[in-house]
Amino acid sequence: MLKAVIFDLDGILVDTSIFHGRAWRKLVEDLGHQPPADLEERVKGISRMASLKIALGDNARRYTDTELADLAEKKNQVYLSLTRTISPADLYDGVRELFDGLRSAGIKIVLGSASKNAKPILDSLGIASYFDAIADGFAYTHGKPHADVFVTGARMVGADPAECVVVEDAAAGITAALDGGFVAVGMGSHASLKHAHLFVKSLRELSAQRLTDLHARFRSDRWTVVREGIHPSREASLQTIFSIGNGLLGIRGHLSALPLGKSWGAYMAGVFDRIRRPDPNPDAWGPFMQYWGDASLARGEQIEVCILPLPNFLDVRLFLNGQRVDFTQGVVKSFTRRLDLRSGLFTVEALWQSPDGKELRLVERRLADWTDTRRVFVQYELEAMNFSGPVEIDAGIDTAVVFNMDNIPQTPFEVTARYGAGQACMVEVRGKSDGMTVALGSRLTVHDRPETDYNILVEPEALYVHAQADLRQGQLLYVERVVVATSSRGCADPLACVRACLPEAAKLTLGQARIDSTALLHQLWTNSDVLIEGPASDQLAMRFSVFNMLMAASRDDDGVSLGAKGLTGELYRGMVFWDTDLFMMPVLSFTQPAMARNLAMFRVKGLPGARAKARRFGWRGACFPWETAAGDENTEKWLRLLTHQLHVSADVAYALQQYVDASGDMDFYVRHGAELLLDTALFWLSKLEKGENGKWFVPQAGGPDEYHVVCDASAYIHHMAAWNLRAAARAAAYLREHSPEQLSAVLSRIGMTREEAASLEATAAEIDPLRRDDGVLEQCRGFFALREEAADPKKFYPDMQCTQVVKQADVVMLMYLLADQFDDRTVRANFEFYEPRTQHASSLSHGVHGLVAARLGLHEKAGNYMRRSMGMDLHDEMDNAAWGIHMAASGMNYVAVTQGYGGTRFTDGKLHVNPHLPAHWQGLTFRTFAGGALAEVSVSGNGTVSVSNLPVSKAKLTIVLAGKEFTLQPGETRSA
Ligand code: G6P
Ligand code: MG
C-alpha cells in the first residue's frame, strides 16, 4: 500500500531552482571565475556546501574552509533576497489539488529537500500545514544522491521506503530515491531524469490514484531481490541469483570486497575454447552413464568445447591502517545484497567491525552497462563510523582462475599481455586451444580527491592499481571503477580496443551509467513485464525469470545463443540445448522480437553444421546438434544423446515458426525460416521407416525424457516430426505463392525433390500417433509393457529404462506444444497417466506440468508445480542453483504464467484467451506479440478479461474471447 509521498521542494513545489542557479552564478562571477555552463542543472538537489564546490570547480582549492563557509553564506543572502517576494501565488499548478487528494486518500505528505531554507519557504507558500513530516537540510547526514534524506523522511511517518513514492526534479534526487528503494517520479528535464519510474511535466498530471497505481506497479519489493546475511553453505547459490549481465557479459554475484575464498565467475557470450578432459573410463560408470554412454566409443583423451572463464577483473582489496578488510575476521554487523531488476544494479551493503574495533560501512554497487555492453561499472562507498584514518585500495585483474572440469582444475587460458600505468591496468588472455583472445582493462578513481597518487602493483598472477585516501569519520568516500572487456569475436585487436575505450568509459560514473541502463531496460520492460496482482513473492519471481532472459540474450549479435545456464555458470560448459528453443526463446518471441530474431538466426546459421551432422550419421536434411557452442554439434562422441536425442530438430523448427507467428516477420520466413523448416522436414523424411502396422515410425530416437532415450517410435518425436512436416508444407506453399524462385533455390540447395515437397502433408498423416483408445499416447513403443512404478523424486532407479518412471515432461510436453491437436479429454487422460509416473528430476519438468495443470483447471496441482518452478533459483528448489541459473525453468515460468494462467494461445492467426487465474491472484496483465500485432491482455480476479491491440501495433489482431471472435484495429480493446 502507498503510505506516503515525499516531495522535493525546489523545482517541484515552487520554481526556486532558478534563484539558486542565479545566486551561484553571481557569486562565482563576482569572484572573477567562470562558472560551469550547466551550473543550474548540476546544483539541483545538491546541498549548499556541495553546490559551492560544483560552482567553483577547481577554483575551490584556492579557498580555506572558513572562506568557503563565508562564500556559501554570501550566496544564501542573495538567494534569500531573491525569494523574499515568494507568496502562495508562486506555488506550482496542481500542488493543492494533489495534496488535497492525497489527504483524503489517507496518504501522508512529506518534504524531502536538501534546503535549509525549506520551512520559511513552505510558510511563504502557505502550505506548511499539509506536511506530516519535514526532512530538510537539517534533518539528516548525507546529501543527495545519497538516500539519507528520503529514508529519514519515510521514517518520520513510520513508513518503509517500499511504501513511499518520491517526487523529484534532480537527477541526484532520483538516484537517491532509487537507491533507497523508493518509487520515483521525475519532473523537469527528461534527459536527466529518464531513470525515474514515471516522468511528468507538471504536478497536474499526478493524482492520488495515479500515484497509487504507479506504486503498485513499481514498489521495490516487487522488483528487488534481497537477501540478508552471509551464509557460507549457501554462498554459491546466492552468487548465482545475484548474477548481473547485459547480453555480452555475465558476472556471478561473487563478493569482490569480501575475501571469502574463490568465488569468481564471469563469462562473455560466444567466447569458448576447447579443454582436455580425462579419459571417461567406462569401467567406473554408474547405471545412468552405462545407459547414456557407449563404452566402446569412450576411449582415449577427450577434447571438449567449453565457455572460457574470464580473469577476475573486479578483484579488490581494502586495507584500513594497513589491516585487510576481511569479513571472515571481526564482526559483520549487517550484510544485505540487492539486485534491482529495473536497472540491473547489484548492491552489497555491509557494516563491519574490524578485530580492533573499527567500524566500517561498505557499499559495493555493480552494474554491467546495458548501453555499451563492453563496460562494467563499480562504485565502492566507504564510511568510517567510529574512526578516521587512511584506507588503501588495490583494484586489479587476477588471472589465477581455473576451470573445474570433472573437479580437475585446469588453467583455461594463457596470459599474453599485462600492462599497468597511472590509474589503469590491462590484461590480455588467450584460450589455450582455439586462441580466442579476451582483453580487459580496469581503471580506478578516488572520487573528489584529485590529489590521490596511483601506482601499479605487479604480482605473479595479478596486477593492481593501488590508491590511498583518508577516511574521515562520518564522511563518505566514493571510489569509482570502470572495466572494459572485449574479445577477438568483437574486434580484431581486443587490447587496442580496450586501450581506446577505457579513457572514454572513465569519464562516466556508475551513477550516470545506471541512468542510461535503467532507461534502456525500461524500454525492454515495457513489453516484457508481466504484472501480477498477488503476493509480492510471485511478482518478484516472475520478473526475475524474465530478467534472466533479458540479461543473457544478445541484442546485437546473432552469432550467439543462450546456454543452459545463460552466462551465470560453467555447468554444461556454456552449451546450448533444445531448452533454448522451446523454453527460453518464447519470452523473447512474444515480447522482444528483435532479440528473438537473433536466436532464430543463430539456428539458421547453424544449418551447415546440422547438415554435416545428418551426413555424419547417414541421414539427409538438417539434424540439429544436441549441444552446441557456436552452432555445430559439440556432444561427446560416446554419448548416446548425440545419436538419439533427435527431437531437437523439430524443437528448433517449432521455435522458429513460433517467432514468425508472433512477430509476423515474413521477410525472415521467406529468406531463412522456410529453408530451415524444409531442411528439418527432410531430415525426418530420411529417418522414417514403415512399421508392421503400415504406419511410419522413427527408429532409435527418444523424446525429452532422458530415462528412455534408446527407443523406437517415440510419441514426442512422432507428433513433433509430423508437425514439422506440416510446417514445411506450409512454408513451401507460401514460397510457391510469394517467391517461387526462392522455393526452387531452397529445394535445390537442400536436395529435396519436388515430389518429396509435395508429399509432406500426406506423410505426416501416416506417422504412427501411438494413441491408445482412451487417448493416452504411448511414450515410445513398448512403454506400456514396462514395469510400473510410482515416481518418487528422491529415489534412484538404476534400471530406469525398464520402468515407466519418467524423468521429466515428455508426452505432457506435447499436451502443451501441440495443444490444438488434442481435446481436453485427451489432455487430461495423458496428464493423469504420466504425471504420477514423472519424477521431475529435471528443472524443465515443473513449469510444463504447471502450465498443463492450469489449463485443465487443476488449480492445486498447478499451484504446487508453479511454486517449485518459480522458486527454482530464488529458493534453490533442487539444491543446485549453485551451478548457475536454470534458464529453461525461468523461461517456462513466463510461458506457464501467460499461457497457463493467462490462457493465451496464438494459433491459426488468432489469439485465443481463456484464463485460469489462481485464486490468490487478483489480476494479471502482460503484453504479447501475435501476428505482428502487439496485444495487451488483462485478466482480473473476478474473471473479466480485456484484450487491447495497442496503438503502437502495426497489424490488426484477431482474438477469440469467451468463444467469440473479434478483430481489433490498433488502439481497440475488447472485454468479456
Ligand atoms: C535544493 C536545491 C539546491 C540547493 C539545496 C540547498 O536541493 O535544489 O540547488 O543547493 O536545496 O539549499 P539551501 O536553501 O539550503 O541552500
Ligand atoms: Mg529540487
GROMACS .gro file of C-alpha atoms in nm, residues 144-454:
model
  311
  144LYS     CA    1   2.159   1.354  -0.234
  145PRO     CA    2   2.244   1.140  -0.431
  146HIS     CA    3   2.265   0.951  -0.103
  147ALA     CA    4   1.929   0.808   0.000
  148ASP     CA    5   1.955   0.952   0.353
  149VAL     CA    6   1.706   1.236   0.303
  150PHE     CA    7   1.422   1.018   0.181
  151VAL     CA    8   1.488   0.734   0.420
  152THR     CA    9   1.476   0.991   0.701
  153GLY     CA   10   1.152   1.136   0.565
  154ALA     CA   11   0.990   0.792   0.540
  155ARG     CA   12   1.096   0.705   0.893
  156MET     CA   13   0.944   1.026   1.027
  157VAL     CA   14   0.599   0.899   0.926
  158GLY     CA   15   0.666   0.537   1.015
  159ALA     CA   16   0.682   0.415   0.655
  160ASP     CA   17   0.921   0.181   0.482
  161PRO     CA   18   1.083   0.309   0.161
  162ALA     CA   19   0.896   0.038  -0.031
  163GLU     CA   20   0.573   0.207   0.082
  164CYS     CA   21   0.659   0.555  -0.050
  165VAL     CA   22   0.679   0.749  -0.374
  166VAL     CA   23   0.932   1.031  -0.419
  167VAL     CA   24   0.870   1.327  -0.650
  168GLU     CA   25   1.192   1.495  -0.764
  169ASP     CA   26   1.333   1.729  -1.027
  170ALA     CA   27   1.703   1.649  -0.978
  171ALA     CA   28   1.892   1.355  -1.127
  172ALA     CA   29   2.070   1.321  -0.791
  173GLY     CA   30   1.732   1.305  -0.620
  174ILE     CA   31   1.602   1.028  -0.847
  175THR     CA   32   1.922   0.832  -0.789
  176ALA     CA   33   1.878   0.879  -0.414
  177ALA     CA   34   1.518   0.762  -0.434
  178LEU     CA   35   1.604   0.453  -0.638
  179ASP     CA   36   1.898   0.366  -0.416
  180GLY     CA   37   1.673   0.388  -0.114
  181GLY     CA   38   1.415   0.157  -0.268
  182PHE     CA   39   1.150   0.422  -0.342
  183VAL     CA   40   0.928   0.458  -0.644
  184ALA     CA   41   1.045   0.775  -0.817
  185VAL     CA   42   0.858   1.034  -1.022
  186GLY     CA   43   1.069   1.280  -1.219
  187MET     CA   44   0.957   1.626  -1.318
  188GLY     CA   45   1.172   1.871  -1.510
  189SER     CA   46   1.424   1.782  -1.777
  190HIS     CA   47   1.355   1.439  -1.918
  191ALA     CA   48   1.710   1.389  -2.043
  192SER     CA   49   1.850   1.375  -1.691
  193LEU     CA   50   1.551   1.205  -1.529
  194LYS     CA   51   1.490   0.918  -1.764
  195HIS     CA   52   1.570   0.666  -1.493
  196ALA     CA   53   1.262   0.766  -1.294
  197HIS     CA   54   0.965   0.528  -1.291
  198LEU     CA   55   0.746   0.799  -1.434
  199PHE     CA   56   0.820   1.132  -1.592
  200VAL     CA   57   0.571   1.419  -1.580
  201LYS     CA   58   0.584   1.779  -1.694
  202SER     CA   59   0.360   1.912  -1.421
  203LEU     CA   60   0.212   1.802  -1.092
  204ARG     CA   61  -0.127   1.842  -1.256
  205GLU     CA   62  -0.058   1.507  -1.422
  206LEU     CA   63  -0.047   1.338  -1.082
  207SER     CA   64  -0.332   1.232  -0.858
  208ALA     CA   65  -0.361   1.011  -0.551
  209GLN     CA   66  -0.497   0.737  -0.776
  210ARG     CA   67  -0.222   0.762  -1.035
  211LEU     CA   68   0.046   0.755  -0.766
  212THR     CA   69  -0.123   0.457  -0.601
  213ASP     CA   70  -0.127   0.267  -0.931
  214LEU     CA   71   0.230   0.360  -1.009
  215HIS     CA   72   0.337   0.247  -0.668
  216ALA     CA   73   0.157  -0.085  -0.705
  217ARG     CA   74   0.345  -0.148  -1.027
  218PHE     CA   75   0.691  -0.043  -0.920
  219ARG     CA   76   0.718  -0.084  -0.544
  220SER     CA   77   1.066  -0.209  -0.480
  221ASP     CA   78   0.972  -0.529  -0.300
  222ARG     CA   79   0.833  -0.643  -0.636
  223TRP     CA   80   1.144  -0.555  -0.831
  224THR     CA   81   1.434  -0.619  -0.599
  225VAL     CA   82   1.580  -0.948  -0.492
  226VAL     CA   83   1.707  -0.900  -0.137
  227ARG     CA   84   1.898  -1.139   0.087
  228GLU     CA   85   2.030  -1.064   0.433
  229GLY     CA   86   2.342  -1.208   0.589
  230ILE     CA   87   2.632  -1.423   0.478
  231HIS     CA   88   2.559  -1.795   0.460
  232PRO     CA   89   2.873  -1.994   0.382
  233SER     CA   90   2.680  -2.308   0.291
  234ARG     CA   91   2.451  -2.121   0.053
  235GLU     CA   92   2.702  -1.873  -0.086
  236ALA     CA   93   2.737  -2.039  -0.424
  237SER     CA   94   2.364  -2.040  -0.493
  238LEU     CA   95   2.334  -1.681  -0.368
  239GLN     CA   96   2.611  -1.583  -0.606
  240THR     CA   97   2.407  -1.736  -0.886
  241ILE     CA   98   2.092  -1.538  -0.818
  242PHE     CA   99   2.288  -1.215  -0.780
  243SER     CA  100   2.450  -1.251  -1.119
  244ILE     CA  101   2.442  -0.949  -1.346
  245GLY     CA  102   2.477  -0.929  -1.721
  246ASN     CA  103   2.396  -0.733  -2.033
  247GLY     CA  104   2.379  -0.979  -2.320
  248LEU     CA  105   2.755  -0.979  -2.368
  249LEU     CA  106   2.898  -1.019  -2.021
  250GLY     CA  107   2.775  -1.233  -1.736
  251ILE     CA  108   2.921  -1.189  -1.388
  252ARG     CA  109   2.826  -1.404  -1.095
  253GLY     CA  110   2.736  -1.223  -0.775
  254HIS     CA  111   3.062  -1.302  -0.606
  255LEU     CA  112   3.170  -1.081  -0.319
  256SER     CA  113   3.470  -0.898  -0.452
  257ALA     CA  114   3.538  -0.684  -0.149
  258LEU     CA  115   3.490  -0.976   0.083
  259PRO     CA  116   3.763  -1.232   0.060
  260LEU     CA  117   3.558  -1.539   0.136
  261GLY     CA  118   3.753  -1.766  -0.093
  262LYS     CA  119   3.748  -1.820  -0.465
  263SER     CA  120   3.404  -1.740  -0.583
  264TRP     CA  121   3.466  -1.557  -0.905
  265GLY     CA  122   3.284  -1.643  -1.225
  266ALA     CA  123   3.245  -1.428  -1.534
  267TYR     CA  124   3.184  -1.513  -1.898
  268MET     CA  125   3.147  -1.349  -2.233
  269ALA     CA  126   2.886  -1.456  -2.486
  270GLY     CA  127   3.036  -1.665  -2.764
  271VAL     CA  128   3.384  -1.688  -2.613
  272PHE     CA  129   3.467  -2.057  -2.599
  273ASP     CA  130   3.772  -2.274  -2.605
  274ARG     CA  131   3.848  -2.645  -2.602
  275ILE     CA  132   3.966  -2.822  -2.294
  276ARG     CA  133   4.118  -3.161  -2.242
  277ARG     CA  134   3.906  -3.394  -2.045
  278PRO     CA  135   4.047  -3.708  -1.885
  279ASP     CA  136   3.961  -4.047  -2.028
  280PRO     CA  137   3.592  -4.108  -1.945
  281ASN     CA  138   3.674  -4.452  -1.802
  282PRO     CA  139   3.355  -4.652  -1.867
  283ASP     CA  140   3.461  -4.910  -1.606
  284ALA     CA  141   3.367  -4.659  -1.338
  285TRP     CA  142   3.034  -4.565  -1.496
  286GLY     CA  143   2.721  -4.597  -1.288
  287PRO     CA  144   2.394  -4.728  -1.433
  288PHE     CA  145   2.287  -4.394  -1.583
  289MET     CA  146   2.612  -4.346  -1.767
  290GLN     CA  147   2.607  -4.703  -1.889
  291TYR     CA  148   2.271  -4.625  -2.044
  292TRP     CA  149   2.363  -4.284  -2.182
  293GLY     CA  150   2.716  -4.365  -2.290
  294ASP     CA  151   2.855  -4.607  -2.542
  295ALA     CA  152   3.157  -4.758  -2.370
  296SER     CA  153   3.310  -4.876  -2.694
  297LEU     CA  154   3.346  -4.515  -2.810
  298ALA     CA  155   3.465  -4.378  -2.480
  299ARG     CA  156   3.834  -4.443  -2.502
  300GLY     CA  157   4.120  -4.201  -2.516
  301GLU     CA  158   4.154  -3.841  -2.422
  302GLN     CA  159   3.861  -3.612  -2.494
  303ILE     CA  160   3.874  -3.256  -2.609
  304GLU     CA  161   3.564  -3.059  -2.533
  305VAL     CA  162   3.438  -2.717  -2.615
  306CYS     CA  163   3.361  -2.505  -2.312
  307ILE     CA  164   3.289  -2.147  -2.228
  308LEU     CA  165   3.602  -1.960  -2.128
  309PRO     CA  166   3.609  -1.842  -1.766
  310LEU     CA  167   3.741  -1.487  -1.764
  311PRO     CA  168   4.009  -1.349  -1.532
  312ASN     CA  169   3.877  -1.183  -1.220
  313PHE     CA  170   3.852  -0.827  -1.346
  314LEU     CA  171   3.675  -0.700  -1.034
  315ASP     CA  172   3.936  -0.809  -0.785
  316VAL     CA  173   3.964  -0.571  -0.492
  317ARG     CA  174   4.150  -0.549  -0.161
  318LEU     CA  175   4.088  -0.285   0.102
  319PHE     CA  176   4.312  -0.203   0.396
  320LEU     CA  177   4.242   0.016   0.699
  321ASN     CA  178   4.562   0.136   0.862
  322GLY     CA  179   4.735  -0.147   0.680
  323GLN     CA  180   4.492  -0.410   0.804
  324ARG     CA  181   4.299  -0.604   0.540
  325VAL     CA  182   3.924  -0.565   0.534
  326ASP     CA  183   3.826  -0.929   0.560
  327PHE     CA  184   3.476  -1.025   0.661
  328THR     CA  185   3.588  -1.363   0.782
  329GLN     CA  186   3.759  -1.169   1.063
  330GLY     CA  187   3.597  -0.931   1.314
  331VAL     CA  188   3.220  -0.897   1.320
  332VAL     CA  189   2.981  -0.848   1.029
  333LYS     CA  190   2.706  -0.647   1.197
  334SER     CA  191   2.479  -0.630   0.899
  335PHE     CA  192   2.500  -0.752   0.545
  336THR     CA  193   2.247  -0.703   0.266
  337ARG     CA  194   2.259  -0.791  -0.102
  338ARG     CA  195   2.017  -0.649  -0.355
  339LEU     CA  196   1.957  -0.698  -0.720
  340ASP     CA  197   1.738  -0.432  -0.876
  341LEU     CA  198   1.571  -0.579  -1.182
  342ARG     CA  199   1.483  -0.238  -1.321
  343SER     CA  200   1.839  -0.115  -1.352
  344GLY     CA  201   2.037  -0.439  -1.332
  345LEU     CA  202   2.224  -0.293  -1.036
  346PHE     CA  203   2.370  -0.531  -0.779
  347THR     CA  204   2.444  -0.383  -0.437
  348VAL     CA  205   2.612  -0.524  -0.131
  349GLU     CA  206   2.588  -0.318   0.184
  350ALA     CA  207   2.777  -0.422   0.493
  351LEU     CA  208   2.854  -0.287   0.835
  352TRP     CA  209   3.171  -0.446   0.960
  353GLN     CA  210   3.371  -0.421   1.276
  354SER     CA  211   3.738  -0.499   1.243
  355PRO     CA  212   3.910  -0.713   1.507
  356ASP     CA  213   4.046  -0.391   1.663
  357GLY     CA  214   3.703  -0.230   1.683
  358LYS     CA  215   3.696  -0.002   1.376
  359GLU     CA  216   3.351   0.016   1.227
  360LEU     CA  217   3.327   0.047   0.852
  361ARG     CA  218   3.016   0.074   0.639
  362LEU     CA  219   3.093  -0.053   0.292
  363VAL     CA  220   2.864  -0.046  -0.008
  364GLU     CA  221   2.961  -0.200  -0.337
  365ARG     CA  222   2.744  -0.122  -0.637
  366ARG     CA  223   2.800  -0.312  -0.956
  367LEU     CA  224   2.647  -0.262  -1.297
  368ALA     CA  225   2.704  -0.435  -1.629
  369ASP     CA  226   2.634  -0.147  -1.865
  370TRP     CA  227   2.335  -0.213  -2.093
  371THR     CA  228   2.410   0.067  -2.336
  372ASP     CA  229   2.771  -0.026  -2.411
  373THR     CA  230   2.788  -0.393  -2.320
  374ARG     CA  231   3.168  -0.398  -2.301
  375ARG     CA  232   3.161  -0.191  -1.984
  376VAL     CA  233   3.117  -0.273  -1.619
  377PHE     CA  234   3.091  -0.001  -1.356
  378VAL     CA  235   3.162  -0.047  -0.990
  379GLN     CA  236   3.133   0.200  -0.708
  380TYR     CA  237   3.260   0.147  -0.357
  381GLU     CA  238   3.108   0.370  -0.091
  382LEU     CA  239   3.302   0.378   0.234
  383GLU     CA  240   3.205   0.536   0.562
  384ALA     CA  241   3.416   0.530   0.875
  385MET     CA  242   3.164   0.508   1.158
  386ASN     CA  243   3.389   0.549   1.461
  387PHE     CA  244   3.739   0.631   1.342
  388SER     CA  245   3.942   0.837   1.098
  389GLY     CA  246   4.241   0.710   0.911
  390PRO     CA  247   4.387   0.602   0.581
  391VAL     CA  248   4.226   0.348   0.356
  392GLU     CA  249   4.418   0.170   0.082
  393ILE     CA  250   4.252   0.023  -0.222
  394ASP     CA  251   4.400  -0.229  -0.463
  395ALA     CA  252   4.176  -0.278  -0.763
  396GLY     CA  253   4.305  -0.511  -1.026
  397ILE     CA  254   4.279  -0.811  -1.251
  398ASP     CA  255   4.361  -1.154  -1.118
  399THR     CA  256   4.437  -1.427  -1.370
  400ALA     CA  257   4.458  -1.714  -1.122
  401VAL     CA  258   4.128  -1.851  -1.247
  402VAL     CA  259   4.059  -2.218  -1.306
  403PHE     CA  260   3.803  -2.413  -1.496
  404ASN     CA  261   3.668  -2.707  -1.300
  405MET     CA  262   3.619  -2.989  -1.545
  406ASP     CA  263   3.529  -3.310  -1.361
  407ASN     CA  264   3.666  -3.142  -1.048
  408ILE     CA  265   4.006  -3.130  -1.210
  409PRO     CA  266   4.113  -2.768  -1.214
  410GLN     CA  267   4.261  -2.651  -1.541
  411THR     CA  268   4.400  -2.315  -1.636
  412PRO     CA  269   4.176  -2.212  -1.920
  413PHE     CA  270   4.398  -1.953  -2.087
  414GLU     CA  271   4.746  -1.815  -2.115
  415VAL     CA  272   4.825  -1.457  -2.027
  416THR     CA  273   4.952  -1.283  -2.341
  417ALA     CA  274   4.986  -0.925  -2.216
  418ARG     CA  275   4.990  -0.736  -1.889
  419TYR     CA  276   5.023  -0.367  -1.863
  420GLY     CA  277   4.967  -0.104  -1.598
  421ALA     CA  278   5.017   0.271  -1.581
  422GLY     CA  279   4.862   0.555  -1.384
  423GLN     CA  280   4.509   0.464  -1.283
  424ALA     CA  281   4.466   0.174  -1.522
  425CYS     CA  282   4.577  -0.182  -1.572
  426MET     CA  283   4.514  -0.418  -1.859
  427VAL     CA  284   4.542  -0.786  -1.922
  428GLU     CA  285   4.503  -0.996  -2.231
  429VAL     CA  286   4.448  -1.370  -2.222
  430ARG     CA  287   4.422  -1.629  -2.494
  431GLY     CA  288   4.231  -1.958  -2.491
  432LYS     CA  289   4.482  -2.240  -2.498
  433SER     CA  290   4.339  -2.441  -2.784
  434ASP     CA  291   4.143  -2.218  -3.018
  435GLY     CA  292   4.320  -1.894  -2.942
  436MET     CA  293   4.022  -1.672  -2.882
  437THR     CA  294   4.152  -1.359  -2.714
  438VAL     CA  295   3.997  -1.154  -2.437
  439ALA     CA  296   4.129  -0.818  -2.327
  440LEU     CA  297   4.034  -0.647  -2.003
  441GLY     CA  298   4.111  -0.303  -1.872
  442SER     CA  299   4.028  -0.164  -1.530
  443ARG     CA  300   4.056   0.196  -1.421
  444LEU     CA  301   4.029   0.325  -1.065
  445THR     CA  302   3.935   0.673  -0.948
  446VAL     CA  303   3.901   0.801  -0.596
  447HIS     CA  304   3.616   1.042  -0.632
  448ASP     CA  305   3.662   1.406  -0.531
  449ARG     CA  306   4.028   1.354  -0.436
  450PRO     CA  307   4.230   1.493  -0.726
  451GLU     CA  308   4.545   1.478  -0.515
  452THR     CA  309   4.538   1.095  -0.498
  453ASP     CA  310   4.854   0.909  -0.604
  454TYR     CA  311   4.804   0.590  -0.801
   0.00000   0.00000   0.00000
